[in-house]
Short mmCIF file of N, CA and C and ligand atoms in Angstrom, two decimals:
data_model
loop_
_atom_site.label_atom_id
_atom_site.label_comp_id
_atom_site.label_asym_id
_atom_site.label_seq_id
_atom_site.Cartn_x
_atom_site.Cartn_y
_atom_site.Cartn_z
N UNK A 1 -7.44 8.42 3.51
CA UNK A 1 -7.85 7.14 2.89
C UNK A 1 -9.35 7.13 2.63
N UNK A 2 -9.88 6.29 1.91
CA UNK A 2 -11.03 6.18 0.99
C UNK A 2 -11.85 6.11 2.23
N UNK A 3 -13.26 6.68 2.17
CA UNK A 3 -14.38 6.51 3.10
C UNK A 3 -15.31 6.24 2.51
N UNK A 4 -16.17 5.45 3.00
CA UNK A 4 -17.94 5.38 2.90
C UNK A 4 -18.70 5.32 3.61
N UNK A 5 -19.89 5.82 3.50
CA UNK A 5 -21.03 5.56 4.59
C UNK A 5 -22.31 4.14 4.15
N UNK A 6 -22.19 3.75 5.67
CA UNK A 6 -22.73 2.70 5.58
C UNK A 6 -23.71 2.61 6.45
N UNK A 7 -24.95 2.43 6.26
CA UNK A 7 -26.38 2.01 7.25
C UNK A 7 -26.55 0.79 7.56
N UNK A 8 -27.27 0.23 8.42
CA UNK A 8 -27.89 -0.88 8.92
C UNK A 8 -29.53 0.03 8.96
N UNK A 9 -30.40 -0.30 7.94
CA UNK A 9 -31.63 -0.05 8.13
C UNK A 9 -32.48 -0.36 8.91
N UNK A 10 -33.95 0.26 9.25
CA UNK A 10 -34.76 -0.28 11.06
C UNK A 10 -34.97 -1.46 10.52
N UNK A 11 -35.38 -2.13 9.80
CA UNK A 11 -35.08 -3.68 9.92
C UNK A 11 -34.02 -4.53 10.64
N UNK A 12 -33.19 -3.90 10.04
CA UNK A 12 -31.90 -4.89 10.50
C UNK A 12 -31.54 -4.39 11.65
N UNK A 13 -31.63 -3.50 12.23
CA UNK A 13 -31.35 -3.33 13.28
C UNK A 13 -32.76 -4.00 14.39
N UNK A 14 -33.69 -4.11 14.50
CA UNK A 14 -34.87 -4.15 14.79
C UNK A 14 -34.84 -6.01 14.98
N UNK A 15 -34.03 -6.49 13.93
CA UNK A 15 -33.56 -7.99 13.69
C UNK A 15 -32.54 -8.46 14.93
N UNK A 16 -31.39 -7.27 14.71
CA UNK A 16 -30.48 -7.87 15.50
C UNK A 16 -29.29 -8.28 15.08
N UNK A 17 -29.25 -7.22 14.01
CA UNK A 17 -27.96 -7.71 12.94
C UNK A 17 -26.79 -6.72 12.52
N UNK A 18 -27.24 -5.58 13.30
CA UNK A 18 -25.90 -4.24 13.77
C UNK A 18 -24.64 -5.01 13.85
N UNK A 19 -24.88 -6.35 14.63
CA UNK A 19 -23.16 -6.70 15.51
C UNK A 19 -22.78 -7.50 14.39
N UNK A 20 -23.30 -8.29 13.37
CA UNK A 20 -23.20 -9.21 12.33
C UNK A 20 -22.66 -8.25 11.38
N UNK A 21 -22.90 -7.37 10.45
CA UNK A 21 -23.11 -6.43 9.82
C UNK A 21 -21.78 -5.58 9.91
N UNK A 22 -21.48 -4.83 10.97
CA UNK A 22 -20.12 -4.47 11.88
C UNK A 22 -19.18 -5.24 11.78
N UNK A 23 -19.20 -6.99 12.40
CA UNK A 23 -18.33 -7.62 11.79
C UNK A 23 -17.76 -7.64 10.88
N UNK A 24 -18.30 -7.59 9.71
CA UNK A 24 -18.32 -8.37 8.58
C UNK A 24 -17.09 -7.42 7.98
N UNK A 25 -17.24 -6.04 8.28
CA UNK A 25 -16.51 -4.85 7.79
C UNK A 25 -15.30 -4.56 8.50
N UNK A 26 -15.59 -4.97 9.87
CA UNK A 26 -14.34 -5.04 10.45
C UNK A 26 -12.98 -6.11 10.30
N UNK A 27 -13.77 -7.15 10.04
CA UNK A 27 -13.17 -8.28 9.98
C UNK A 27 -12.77 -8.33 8.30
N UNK A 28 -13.14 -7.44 7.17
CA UNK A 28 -12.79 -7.49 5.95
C UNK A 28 -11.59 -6.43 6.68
N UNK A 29 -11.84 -5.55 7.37
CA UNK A 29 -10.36 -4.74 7.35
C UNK A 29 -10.54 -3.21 7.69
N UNK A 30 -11.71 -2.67 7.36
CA UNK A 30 -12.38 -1.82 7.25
C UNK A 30 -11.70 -0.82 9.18
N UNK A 31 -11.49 0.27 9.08
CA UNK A 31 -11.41 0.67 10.03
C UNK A 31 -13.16 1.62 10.39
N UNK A 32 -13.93 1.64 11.73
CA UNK A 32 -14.86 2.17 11.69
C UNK A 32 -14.96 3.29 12.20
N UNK A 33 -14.55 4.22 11.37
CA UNK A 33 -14.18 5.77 11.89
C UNK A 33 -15.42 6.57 12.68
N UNK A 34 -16.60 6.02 13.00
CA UNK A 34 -17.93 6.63 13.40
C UNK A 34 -18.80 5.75 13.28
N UNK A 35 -19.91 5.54 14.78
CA UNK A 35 -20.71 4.89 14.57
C UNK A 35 -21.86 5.80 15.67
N UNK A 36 -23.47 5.68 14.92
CA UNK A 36 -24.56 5.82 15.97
C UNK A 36 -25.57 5.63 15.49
N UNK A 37 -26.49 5.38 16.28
CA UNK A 37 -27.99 4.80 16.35
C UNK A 37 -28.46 6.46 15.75
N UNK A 38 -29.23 6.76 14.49
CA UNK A 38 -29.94 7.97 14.41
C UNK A 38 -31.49 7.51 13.96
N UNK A 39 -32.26 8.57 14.56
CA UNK A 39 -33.52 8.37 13.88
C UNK A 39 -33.72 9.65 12.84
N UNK A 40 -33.52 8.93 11.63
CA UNK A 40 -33.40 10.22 10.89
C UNK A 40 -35.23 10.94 10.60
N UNK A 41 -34.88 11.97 10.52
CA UNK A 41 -35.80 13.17 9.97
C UNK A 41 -36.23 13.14 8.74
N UNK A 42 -37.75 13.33 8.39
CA UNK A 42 -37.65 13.18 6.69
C UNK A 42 -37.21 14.18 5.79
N UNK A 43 -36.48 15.19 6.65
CA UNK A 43 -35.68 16.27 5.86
C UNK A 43 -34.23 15.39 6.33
N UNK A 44 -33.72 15.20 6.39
CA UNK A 44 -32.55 14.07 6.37
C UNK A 44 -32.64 13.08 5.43
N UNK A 45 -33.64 12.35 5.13
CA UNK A 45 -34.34 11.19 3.98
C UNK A 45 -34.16 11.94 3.12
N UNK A 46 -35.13 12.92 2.66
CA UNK A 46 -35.36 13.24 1.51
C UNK A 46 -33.82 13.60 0.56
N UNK A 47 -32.95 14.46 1.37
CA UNK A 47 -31.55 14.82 1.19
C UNK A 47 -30.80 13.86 0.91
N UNK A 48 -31.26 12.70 1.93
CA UNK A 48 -30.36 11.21 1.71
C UNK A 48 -30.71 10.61 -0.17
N UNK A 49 -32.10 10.72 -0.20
CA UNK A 49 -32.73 9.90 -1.09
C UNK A 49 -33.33 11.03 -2.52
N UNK A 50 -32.65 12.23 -2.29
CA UNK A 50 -33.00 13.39 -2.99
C UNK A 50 -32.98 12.63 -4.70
N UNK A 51 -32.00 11.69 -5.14
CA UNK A 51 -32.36 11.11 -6.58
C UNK A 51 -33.51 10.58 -6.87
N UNK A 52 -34.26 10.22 -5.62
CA UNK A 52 -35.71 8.99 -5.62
C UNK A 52 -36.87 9.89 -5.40
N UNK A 53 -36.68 10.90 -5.16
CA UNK A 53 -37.55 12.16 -5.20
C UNK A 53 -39.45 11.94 -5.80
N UNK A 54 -38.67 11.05 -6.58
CA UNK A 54 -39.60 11.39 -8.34
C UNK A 54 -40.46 9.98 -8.02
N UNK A 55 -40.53 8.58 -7.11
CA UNK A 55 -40.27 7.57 -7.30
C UNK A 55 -41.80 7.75 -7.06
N UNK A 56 -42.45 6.13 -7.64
CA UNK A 56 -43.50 6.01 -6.60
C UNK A 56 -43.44 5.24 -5.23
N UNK A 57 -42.23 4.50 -4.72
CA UNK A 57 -42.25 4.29 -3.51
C UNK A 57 -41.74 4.86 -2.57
N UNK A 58 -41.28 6.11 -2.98
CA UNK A 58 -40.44 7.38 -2.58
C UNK A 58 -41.33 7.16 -1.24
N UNK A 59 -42.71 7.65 -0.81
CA UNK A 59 -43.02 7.42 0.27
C UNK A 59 -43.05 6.38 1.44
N UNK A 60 -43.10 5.04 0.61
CA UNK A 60 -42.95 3.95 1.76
C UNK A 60 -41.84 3.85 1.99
N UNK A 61 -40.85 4.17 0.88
CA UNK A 61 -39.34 4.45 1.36
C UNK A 61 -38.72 5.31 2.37
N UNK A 62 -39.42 6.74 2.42
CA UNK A 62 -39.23 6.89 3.88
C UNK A 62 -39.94 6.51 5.01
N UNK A 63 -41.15 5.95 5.13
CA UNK A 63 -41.90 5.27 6.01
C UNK A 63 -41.12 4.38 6.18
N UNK A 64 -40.31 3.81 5.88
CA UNK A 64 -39.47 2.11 6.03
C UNK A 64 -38.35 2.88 6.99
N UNK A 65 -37.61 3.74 6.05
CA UNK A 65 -36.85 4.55 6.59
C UNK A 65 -36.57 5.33 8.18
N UNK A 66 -38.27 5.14 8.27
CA UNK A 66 -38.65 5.92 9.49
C UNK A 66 -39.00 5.21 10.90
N UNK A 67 -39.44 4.27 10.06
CA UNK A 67 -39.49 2.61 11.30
C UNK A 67 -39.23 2.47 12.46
N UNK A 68 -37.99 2.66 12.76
CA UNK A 68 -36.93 2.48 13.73
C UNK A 68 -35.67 3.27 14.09
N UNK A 69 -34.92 3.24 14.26
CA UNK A 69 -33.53 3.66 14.38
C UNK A 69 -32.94 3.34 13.63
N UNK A 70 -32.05 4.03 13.20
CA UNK A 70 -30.88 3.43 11.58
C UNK A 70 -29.19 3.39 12.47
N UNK A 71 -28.73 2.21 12.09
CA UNK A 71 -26.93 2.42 12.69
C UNK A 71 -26.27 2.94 11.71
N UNK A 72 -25.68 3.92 11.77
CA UNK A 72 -25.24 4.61 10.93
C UNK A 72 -24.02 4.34 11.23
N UNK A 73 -23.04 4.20 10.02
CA UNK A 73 -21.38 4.41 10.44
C UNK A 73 -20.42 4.37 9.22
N UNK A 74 -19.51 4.73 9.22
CA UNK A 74 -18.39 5.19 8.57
C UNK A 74 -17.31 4.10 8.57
N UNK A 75 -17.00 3.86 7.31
CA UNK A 75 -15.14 2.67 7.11
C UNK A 75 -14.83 3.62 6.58
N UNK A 76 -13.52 3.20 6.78
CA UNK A 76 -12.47 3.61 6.08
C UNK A 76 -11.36 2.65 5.74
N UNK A 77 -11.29 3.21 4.26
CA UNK A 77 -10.12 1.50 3.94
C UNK A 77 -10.03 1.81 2.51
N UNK A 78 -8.55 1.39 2.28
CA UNK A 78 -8.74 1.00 0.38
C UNK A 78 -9.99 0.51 0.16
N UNK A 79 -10.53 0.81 -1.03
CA UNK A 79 -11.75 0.99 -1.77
C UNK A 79 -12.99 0.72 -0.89
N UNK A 80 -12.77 1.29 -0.05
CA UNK A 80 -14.29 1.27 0.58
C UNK A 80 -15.96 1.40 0.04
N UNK A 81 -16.06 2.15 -0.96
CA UNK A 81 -16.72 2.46 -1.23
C UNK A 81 -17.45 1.18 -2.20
N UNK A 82 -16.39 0.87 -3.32
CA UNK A 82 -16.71 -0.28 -4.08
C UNK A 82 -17.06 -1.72 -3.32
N UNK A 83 -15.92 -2.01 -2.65
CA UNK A 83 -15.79 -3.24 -1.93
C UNK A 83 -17.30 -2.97 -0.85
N UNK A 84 -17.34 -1.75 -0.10
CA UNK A 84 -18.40 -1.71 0.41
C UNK A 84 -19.57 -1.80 -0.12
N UNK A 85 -20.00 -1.95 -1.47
CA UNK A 85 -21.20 -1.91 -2.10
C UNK A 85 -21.08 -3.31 -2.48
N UNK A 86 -20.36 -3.75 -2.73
CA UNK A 86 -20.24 -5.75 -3.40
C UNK A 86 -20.43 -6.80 -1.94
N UNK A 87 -20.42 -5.96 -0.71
CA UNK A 87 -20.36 -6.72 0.43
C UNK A 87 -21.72 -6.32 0.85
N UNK A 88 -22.60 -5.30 0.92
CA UNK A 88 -23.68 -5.24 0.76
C UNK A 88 -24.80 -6.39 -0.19
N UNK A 89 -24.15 -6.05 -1.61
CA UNK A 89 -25.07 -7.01 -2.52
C UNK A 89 -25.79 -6.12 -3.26
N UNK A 90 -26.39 -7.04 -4.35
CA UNK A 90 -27.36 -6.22 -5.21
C UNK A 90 -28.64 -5.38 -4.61
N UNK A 91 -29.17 -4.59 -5.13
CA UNK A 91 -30.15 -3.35 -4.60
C UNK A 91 -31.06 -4.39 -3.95
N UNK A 92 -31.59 -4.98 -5.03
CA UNK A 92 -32.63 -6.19 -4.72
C UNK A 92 -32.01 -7.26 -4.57
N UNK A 93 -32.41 -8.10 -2.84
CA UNK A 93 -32.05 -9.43 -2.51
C UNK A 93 -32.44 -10.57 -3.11
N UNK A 94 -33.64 -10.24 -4.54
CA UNK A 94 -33.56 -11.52 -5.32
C UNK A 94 -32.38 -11.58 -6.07
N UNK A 95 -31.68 -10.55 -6.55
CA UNK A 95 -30.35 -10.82 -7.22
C UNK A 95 -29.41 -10.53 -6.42
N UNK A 96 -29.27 -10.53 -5.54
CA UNK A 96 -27.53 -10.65 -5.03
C UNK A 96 -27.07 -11.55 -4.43
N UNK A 97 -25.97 -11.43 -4.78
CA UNK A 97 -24.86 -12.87 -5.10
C UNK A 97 -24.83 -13.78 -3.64
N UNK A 98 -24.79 -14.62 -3.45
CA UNK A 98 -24.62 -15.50 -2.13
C UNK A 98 -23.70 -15.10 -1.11
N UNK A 99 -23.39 -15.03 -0.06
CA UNK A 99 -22.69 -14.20 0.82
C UNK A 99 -22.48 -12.79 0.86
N UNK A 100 -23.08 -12.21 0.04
CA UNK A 100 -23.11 -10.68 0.44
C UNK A 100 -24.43 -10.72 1.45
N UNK A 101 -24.29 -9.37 1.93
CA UNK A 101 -25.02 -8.90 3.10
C UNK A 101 -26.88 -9.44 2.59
N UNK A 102 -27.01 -8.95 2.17
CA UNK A 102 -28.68 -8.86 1.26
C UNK A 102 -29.64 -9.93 1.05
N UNK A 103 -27.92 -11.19 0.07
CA UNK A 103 -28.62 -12.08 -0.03
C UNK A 103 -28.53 -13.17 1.51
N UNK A 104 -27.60 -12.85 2.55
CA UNK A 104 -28.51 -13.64 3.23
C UNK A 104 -29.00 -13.45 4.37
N UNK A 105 -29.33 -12.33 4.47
CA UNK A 105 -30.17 -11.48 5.31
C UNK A 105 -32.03 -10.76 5.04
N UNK A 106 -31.73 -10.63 3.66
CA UNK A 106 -33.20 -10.36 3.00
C UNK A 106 -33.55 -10.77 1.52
N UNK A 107 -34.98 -10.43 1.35
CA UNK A 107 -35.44 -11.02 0.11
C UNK A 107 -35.90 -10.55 0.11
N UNK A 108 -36.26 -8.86 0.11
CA UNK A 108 -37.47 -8.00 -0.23
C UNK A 108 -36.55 -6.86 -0.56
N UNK A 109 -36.87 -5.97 -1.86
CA UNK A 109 -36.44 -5.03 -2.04
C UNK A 109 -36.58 -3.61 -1.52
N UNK A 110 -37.84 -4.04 -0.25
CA UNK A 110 -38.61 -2.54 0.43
C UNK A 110 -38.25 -2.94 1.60
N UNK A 111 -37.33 -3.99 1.73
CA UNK A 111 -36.67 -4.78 3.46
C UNK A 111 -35.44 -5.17 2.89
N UNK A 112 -34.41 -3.95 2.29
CA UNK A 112 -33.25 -4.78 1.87
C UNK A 112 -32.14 -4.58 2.90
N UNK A 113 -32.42 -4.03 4.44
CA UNK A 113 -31.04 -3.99 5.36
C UNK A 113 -30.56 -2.89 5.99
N UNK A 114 -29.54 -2.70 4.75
CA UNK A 114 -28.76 -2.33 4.48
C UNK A 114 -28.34 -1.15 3.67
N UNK A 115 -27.65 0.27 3.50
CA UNK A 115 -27.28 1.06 3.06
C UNK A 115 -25.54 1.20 2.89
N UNK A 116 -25.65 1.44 1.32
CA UNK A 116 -23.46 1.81 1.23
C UNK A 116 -23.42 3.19 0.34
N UNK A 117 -23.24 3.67 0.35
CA UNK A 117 -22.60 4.98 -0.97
C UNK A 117 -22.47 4.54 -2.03
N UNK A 118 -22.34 5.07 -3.22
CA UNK A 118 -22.42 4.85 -4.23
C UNK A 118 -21.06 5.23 -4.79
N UNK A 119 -20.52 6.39 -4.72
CA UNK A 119 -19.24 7.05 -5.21
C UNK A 119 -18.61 7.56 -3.99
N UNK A 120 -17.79 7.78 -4.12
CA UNK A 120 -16.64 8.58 -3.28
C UNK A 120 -17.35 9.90 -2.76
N UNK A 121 -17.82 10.36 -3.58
CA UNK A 121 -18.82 11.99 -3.91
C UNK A 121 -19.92 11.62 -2.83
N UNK A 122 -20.67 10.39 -3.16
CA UNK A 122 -21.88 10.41 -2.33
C UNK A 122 -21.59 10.50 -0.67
N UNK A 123 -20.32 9.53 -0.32
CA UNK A 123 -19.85 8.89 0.39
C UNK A 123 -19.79 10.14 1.33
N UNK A 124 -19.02 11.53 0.85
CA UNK A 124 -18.58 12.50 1.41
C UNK A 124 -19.52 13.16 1.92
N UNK A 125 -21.00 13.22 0.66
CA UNK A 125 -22.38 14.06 1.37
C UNK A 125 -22.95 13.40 2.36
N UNK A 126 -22.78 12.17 2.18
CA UNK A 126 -24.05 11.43 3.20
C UNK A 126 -23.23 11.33 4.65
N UNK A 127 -22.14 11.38 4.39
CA UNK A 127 -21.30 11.04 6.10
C UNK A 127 -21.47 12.80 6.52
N UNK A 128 -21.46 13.93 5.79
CA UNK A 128 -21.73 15.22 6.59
C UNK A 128 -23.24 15.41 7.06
N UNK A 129 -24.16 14.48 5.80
CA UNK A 129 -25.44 14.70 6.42
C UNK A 129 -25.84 13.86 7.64
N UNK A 130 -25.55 12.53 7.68
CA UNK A 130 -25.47 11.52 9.04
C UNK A 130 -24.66 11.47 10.36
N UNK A 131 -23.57 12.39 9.78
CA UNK A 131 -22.90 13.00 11.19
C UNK A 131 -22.61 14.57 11.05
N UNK A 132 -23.63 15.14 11.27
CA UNK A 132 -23.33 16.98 11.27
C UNK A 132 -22.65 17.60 11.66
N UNK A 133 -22.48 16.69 13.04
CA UNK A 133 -21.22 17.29 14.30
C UNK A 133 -20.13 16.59 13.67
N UNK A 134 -19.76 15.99 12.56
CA UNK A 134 -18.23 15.88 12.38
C UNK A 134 -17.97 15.03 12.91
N UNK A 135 -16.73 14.30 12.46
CA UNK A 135 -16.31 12.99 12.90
C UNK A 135 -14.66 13.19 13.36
N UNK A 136 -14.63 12.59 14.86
CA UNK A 136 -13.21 13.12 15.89
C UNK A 136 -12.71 11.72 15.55
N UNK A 137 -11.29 11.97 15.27
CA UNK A 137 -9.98 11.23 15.10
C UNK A 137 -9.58 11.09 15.78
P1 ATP B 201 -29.07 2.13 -1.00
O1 ATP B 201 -29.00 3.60 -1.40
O2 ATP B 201 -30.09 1.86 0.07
O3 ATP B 201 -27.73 1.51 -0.75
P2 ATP B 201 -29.09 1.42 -3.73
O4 ATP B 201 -28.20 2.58 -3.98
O5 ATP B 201 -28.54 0.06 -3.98
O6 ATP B 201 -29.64 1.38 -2.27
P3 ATP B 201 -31.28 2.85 -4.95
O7 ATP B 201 -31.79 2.61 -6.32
O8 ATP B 201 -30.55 4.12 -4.66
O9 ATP B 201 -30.43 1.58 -4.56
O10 ATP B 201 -32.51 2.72 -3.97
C1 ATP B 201 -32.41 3.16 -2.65
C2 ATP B 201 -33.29 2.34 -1.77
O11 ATP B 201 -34.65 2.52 -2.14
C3 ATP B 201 -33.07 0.82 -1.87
O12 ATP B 201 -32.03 0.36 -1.07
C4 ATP B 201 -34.40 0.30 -1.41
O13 ATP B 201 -34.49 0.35 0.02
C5 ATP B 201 -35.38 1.32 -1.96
N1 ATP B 201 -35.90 0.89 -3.26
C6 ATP B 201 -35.29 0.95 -4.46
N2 ATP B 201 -36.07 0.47 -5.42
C7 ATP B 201 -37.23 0.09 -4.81
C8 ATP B 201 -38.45 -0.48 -5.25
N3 ATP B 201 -38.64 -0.76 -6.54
N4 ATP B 201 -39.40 -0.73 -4.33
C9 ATP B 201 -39.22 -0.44 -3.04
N5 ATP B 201 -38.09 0.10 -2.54
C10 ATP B 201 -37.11 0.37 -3.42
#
């Protein structure tokens, strides 16, 4: 069944909003096949964020990135991936929709939370790069 990977960024975790966040996915239905606190590496970032490469906030983006501890974890569920990105919210918390994650949790696009996959494809790289050791059933 469909997977995605999903973050709680050092903000939100740093906030206090791991158990809120968790809910929200569990309680949509979501089974949570893997969860852990990582402090990622900026050879982990860069791999994560390898499209933003080019950016100019590419750096405070991993400085943000680097903050704190990230909760990293895995659903699994019919359309995870989609449904997981509409329950997140728009990139930027000035546009996303009311009850998704974003908009009412943040309002800064360099403090937006939260992390979901993008495709099925991404979903698959980023859960081997965030859990290396594999994920036990
Ligand atoms: P994510 O990959 O975190 O789920 P996304 O796929 O919705 O986000 P991307 O365009 O891939 O959006 O951007 C990745 C992350 O980079 C954003 O979540 C945000 O933290 C940061 N970011 C994107 N655009 C900006 C910006 N203009 N200024 C600062 N940070 C940005």
């Amino acid at each position: 069944e469909e997977r995605s990977f999903i973050a709680v960024k050092p903000d939100g975790v740093q906030r206090g909003l791991v158990g809120e966040i968790l809910r929200r996915f569990e309680t949509r239905g979501f089974k949570i096949l893997a969860l852990q606190l990582v402090h990622p590496s900026k050879e982990l970032l860069s791999e994560h964020y390898s499209d933003l490469a080019g950016k100019a906030f590419f750096p405070s983006l991993l400085a943000y990135m680097q903050s704190g501890p990230v909760a990293a974890f895995v659903i699994q569920g019919k359309g995870a991936v989609k449904i997981g990105r509409v329950m997140l919210g728009a990139t930027n918390p000035q546009d996303s929709a009311p009850g998704t994650i974003r908009a009412d949790f943040a309002l800064d696009i360099g403090k937006n939370v939260c992390h979901g996959s993008d495709s099925v494809e991404a979903a698959e790289r980023e859960i081997g790069l965030w859990f290396p050791q594999g994920l036990k059933s």
